[in-house]
Short mmCIF file of C-alpha atoms in Angstrom, two decimals:
data_model
loop_
_atom_site.label_atom_id
_atom_site.label_comp_id
_atom_site.label_asym_id
_atom_site.label_seq_id
_atom_site.Cartn_x
_atom_site.Cartn_y
_atom_site.Cartn_z
CA MET P 536 5.00 16.28 18.40
CA LYS P 537 3.10 13.92 16.09
CA THR P 538 1.55 15.04 12.83
CA LYS P 539 -0.46 13.42 10.05
CA GLN P 540 -1.33 14.65 6.61
CA TYR P 541 -4.62 13.69 4.96
CA SER P 542 -6.06 14.12 1.51
CA VAL P 543 -9.68 15.11 1.99
CA LYS P 544 -12.49 15.18 -0.56
CA VAL P 545 -14.29 18.51 -0.18
CA PHE P 546 -17.67 19.39 -1.67
CA GLU P 547 -18.33 23.13 -1.60
CA ILE P 548 -21.89 24.42 -1.86
CA VAL P 549 -23.46 27.88 -1.60
CA LEU P 550 -26.49 27.80 0.71
CA GLU P 551 -29.10 30.21 -0.62
CA ASP P 552 -32.33 28.24 -0.13
CA GLU P 553 -32.72 25.73 2.73
CA GLU P 554 -35.46 23.74 0.96
CA LYS P 555 -33.34 23.23 -2.18
CA PHE P 556 -30.29 22.43 -0.04
CA ILE P 557 -32.10 19.73 1.96
CA SER P 558 -33.80 18.35 -1.18
CA PHE P 559 -30.39 18.08 -2.91
CA PHE P 560 -28.83 16.18 0.01
CA ASP P 561 -31.92 13.95 0.44
CA LYS P 562 -31.25 12.68 -3.09
CA ASN P 563 -27.45 12.65 -2.92
CA TYR P 564 -26.25 12.29 0.67
CA LEU P 565 -24.84 8.77 0.10
CA PHE P 566 -22.54 10.28 -2.51
CA PHE P 567 -21.06 12.68 0.08
CA GLN P 568 -20.56 10.36 3.06
CA ASN P 569 -16.79 10.41 2.56
CA HIS P 570 -16.58 14.15 1.82
CA LEU P 571 -16.16 17.24 3.93
CA ILE P 572 -19.00 19.57 2.98
CA SER P 573 -17.95 23.22 2.91
CA ILE P 574 -21.07 25.39 3.13
CA ILE P 575 -20.90 29.04 2.12
CA GLY P 576 -23.79 31.04 3.55
CA GLU P 577 -25.73 31.73 6.71
CA ARG P 578 -25.64 28.91 9.26
CA SER P 579 -29.04 27.73 10.44
CA ASP P 580 -29.92 25.21 13.13
CA ARG P 581 -32.23 23.41 10.71
CA VAL P 582 -29.45 22.74 8.18
CA ALA P 583 -26.91 21.82 10.90
CA ASN P 584 -29.37 19.38 12.52
CA TYR P 585 -30.21 17.86 9.13
CA LEU P 586 -26.52 17.26 8.31
CA GLN P 587 -25.92 15.73 11.74
CA GLU P 588 -28.89 13.36 11.26
CA LYS P 589 -27.37 12.22 7.96
CA ALA P 590 -23.96 11.80 9.68
CA LEU P 591 -22.28 14.16 7.20
CA LYS P 592 -19.16 16.13 8.13
CA TYR P 593 -19.41 19.85 7.38
CA VAL P 594 -18.00 23.32 8.00
CA PHE P 595 -19.55 26.73 7.47
CA ASN P 596 -17.83 29.68 5.77
CA VAL P 597 -14.30 28.29 5.89
CA ASP P 598 -11.82 29.51 3.29
CA ILE P 599 -10.45 26.21 1.95
CA PRO P 600 -7.10 26.43 0.12
CA LYS P 601 -7.47 25.54 -3.53
CA LYS P 602 -4.99 24.67 -6.25
CA SER P 603 -3.69 27.61 -8.24
CA THR P 604 -5.07 26.22 -11.52
CA PRO P 605 -8.41 27.89 -12.28
CA THR P 606 -11.64 25.96 -12.68
CA GLN P 607 -14.07 26.94 -15.39
CA ALA P 608 -17.52 25.47 -14.94
CA VAL P 609 -20.24 26.45 -12.50
CA ILE P 610 -23.02 23.99 -11.74
CA PRO P 611 -26.13 26.19 -11.39
CA GLN P 612 -27.89 24.36 -8.52
CA THR P 613 -24.91 24.27 -6.19
CA GLN P 614 -22.59 26.83 -7.78
CA GLU P 615 -19.79 24.32 -7.25
CA LYS P 616 -16.71 25.00 -9.37
CA LYS P 617 -15.47 22.05 -11.39
CA GLU P 618 -13.15 21.64 -14.34
CA ILE P 619 -14.86 21.00 -17.66
CA VAL P 620 -14.12 17.66 -19.31
CA GLU P 621 -14.87 17.48 -23.03
CA THR P 622 -16.29 14.31 -24.55
CA LYS P 623 -16.49 13.23 -28.19
CA PRO P 624 -19.84 11.89 -29.42
CA ILE P 625 -19.42 8.75 -31.55
CA GLN P 626 -23.02 7.63 -31.93
CA LYS P 627 -26.27 9.29 -30.97
CA HIS P 628 -26.09 8.46 -27.25
CA LEU P 629 -22.67 6.83 -26.79
CA GLN P 630 -19.66 8.94 -25.88
CA VAL P 631 -16.09 7.65 -25.79
CA LEU P 632 -13.54 9.46 -23.66
CA ASP P 633 -9.84 8.63 -23.51
CA LYS P 634 -8.87 11.05 -20.77
CA LEU P 635 -7.92 10.68 -17.14
CA ILE P 636 -10.58 12.04 -14.76
CA ARG P 637 -8.44 13.90 -12.24
CA SER P 638 -9.17 14.98 -8.68
CA GLY P 639 -11.59 17.92 -8.74
CA GLN P 640 -13.03 17.06 -12.15
CA GLU P 641 -16.70 16.15 -12.47
CA LEU P 642 -18.13 14.58 -15.60
CA THR P 643 -21.91 14.63 -16.06
CA ILE P 644 -23.31 12.51 -18.92
CA ASP P 645 -26.93 12.10 -20.00
CA GLY P 646 -26.30 9.15 -22.35
CA ASP P 647 -23.88 6.20 -22.32
CA LEU P 648 -20.12 6.43 -21.75
CA LEU P 649 -17.09 4.28 -22.52
CA LEU P 650 -14.13 5.66 -20.52
CA LEU P 651 -10.77 4.34 -21.70
CA ASN P 652 -8.85 5.73 -18.74
CA ARG P 653 -9.06 5.82 -14.94
CA VAL P 654 -10.95 7.96 -12.42
CA ASN P 655 -8.56 9.33 -9.80
CA SER P 656 -9.51 9.87 -6.17
CA GLY P 657 -11.48 13.12 -5.97
CA GLY P 658 -12.73 12.80 -9.56
CA SER P 659 -16.37 11.96 -10.19
CA ILE P 660 -18.76 10.80 -12.89
CA ILE P 661 -22.52 11.26 -12.72
CA ILE P 662 -24.29 9.39 -15.52
CA ASN P 663 -27.87 8.52 -16.43
CA GLY P 664 -26.87 5.91 -19.01
CA THR P 665 -24.73 2.80 -19.25
CA LEU P 666 -21.12 3.15 -18.07
CA ILE P 667 -18.03 1.10 -18.95
CA ILE P 668 -14.64 2.05 -17.50
CA THR P 669 -11.59 0.11 -18.67
CA GLN P 670 -9.20 1.23 -15.91
CA VAL P 671 -9.38 1.25 -12.09
CA VAL P 672 -11.76 3.69 -10.38
CA ASP P 673 -10.49 5.49 -7.26
CA GLY P 674 -13.03 8.33 -7.39
CA SER P 675 -16.82 8.67 -7.21
CA ILE P 676 -19.34 7.14 -9.60
CA ARG P 677 -23.11 7.73 -9.57
CA CYS P 678 -24.80 5.66 -12.28
CA ASN P 679 -28.51 5.29 -13.08
CA GLY P 680 -28.16 3.38 -16.35
CA ASN P 681 -29.02 -0.18 -17.37
CA PHE P 682 -25.64 -1.43 -16.17
CA MET P 683 -22.07 -0.44 -15.48
CA MET P 684 -18.79 -2.31 -15.87
CA LEU P 685 -15.83 -1.29 -13.77
CA GLN P 686 -13.11 -2.24 -11.33
CA ALA P 687 -12.99 -0.11 -8.19
CA SER P 688 -10.35 0.31 -5.51
CA ASN P 689 -11.10 0.53 -1.80
CA LYS P 690 -10.95 4.36 -2.13
CA ALA P 691 -13.85 4.54 -4.59
CA ASN P 692 -17.39 5.66 -3.82
CA ILE P 693 -19.74 3.77 -6.16
CA VAL P 694 -23.49 4.43 -6.17
CA PHE P 695 -25.77 2.51 -8.57
CA HIS P 696 -29.45 3.49 -8.69
CA ASP P 697 -29.05 5.38 -5.37
CA VAL P 698 -27.55 2.33 -3.59
CA GLU P 699 -23.95 2.47 -2.42
CA ILE P 700 -21.99 -0.58 -3.59
CA ASP P 701 -19.54 -2.29 -1.25
CA ASN P 702 -16.13 -1.87 -2.92
CA SER P 703 -14.98 -5.32 -1.79
CA PHE P 704 -17.23 -6.79 -4.52
CA LEU P 705 -15.59 -4.64 -7.22
CA GLN P 706 -11.88 -5.07 -6.48
CA ASP P 707 -9.23 -7.01 -8.39
CA LYS P 708 -11.43 -7.72 -11.41
CA LEU P 709 -13.75 -6.13 -13.94
CA ASN P 710 -17.40 -6.45 -12.83
CA ARG P 711 -20.78 -5.93 -14.39
CA VAL P 712 -23.27 -4.23 -12.05
CA GLU P 713 -26.94 -4.24 -13.04
CA LEU P 714 -30.43 -3.99 -11.61
CA ILE P 715 -32.46 -7.20 -12.07
CA ASN P 716 -35.93 -7.50 -10.48
CA ASN P 717 -35.20 -4.58 -8.11
CA GLU P 718 -32.00 -6.30 -6.91
CA ILE P 719 -28.47 -5.17 -7.67
CA VAL P 720 -26.51 -8.04 -9.21
CA ILE P 721 -22.70 -7.96 -9.51
CA THR P 722 -21.16 -10.40 -11.98
CA PRO P 723 -17.39 -10.74 -12.50
CA VAL P 724 -16.31 -10.50 -16.13
CA LEU P 725 -14.31 -13.67 -16.57
CA LYS P 726 -12.52 -12.78 -19.80
CA GLU P 727 -9.10 -11.17 -19.68
CA LYS P 728 -9.32 -7.39 -19.92
CA SER P 729 -7.89 -6.62 -23.35
CA TRP P 730 -9.40 -3.64 -25.10
CA VAL P 731 -8.81 -3.07 -28.77
#
């Protein structure tokens, strides 16, 4: 007998309204290409066909084992449970966080963020502002700011202005990713990474 054990990223969503469900995945399906989508609710052919067209992996009404530590936050649109991560405002729009983003944690920021720690596989950051991460990213990043600076592993899922970034361009060095004339430009940061 041969066996294998896998760590799988699971995104759980409660399906109450097909239109909102499809609209949500139209905007975000790139972010979930490497996830198993666990859908709680009535299965419909329309939703199943839509997910197959987008090449997303999914299951309906499956009780997925969860860690025994409780989660606290509920995201209203999807009712997905995530652990709350507190941030400390330093300036009006800049937040600095010196905390590891663990698997299962989701951080949503409306301004700019300087993260002084890493993002583990299964952790995610969704940000509308500028993002700088000083440690390696193994998790998911969705950034719509002016630019982001990070170093990503081959496990990471990086989306900048709704375009998935090839991780091979972000490995082994700190990189600046920005949108210039409707083109995503990735520039290696040549200085040694030393943060005061």
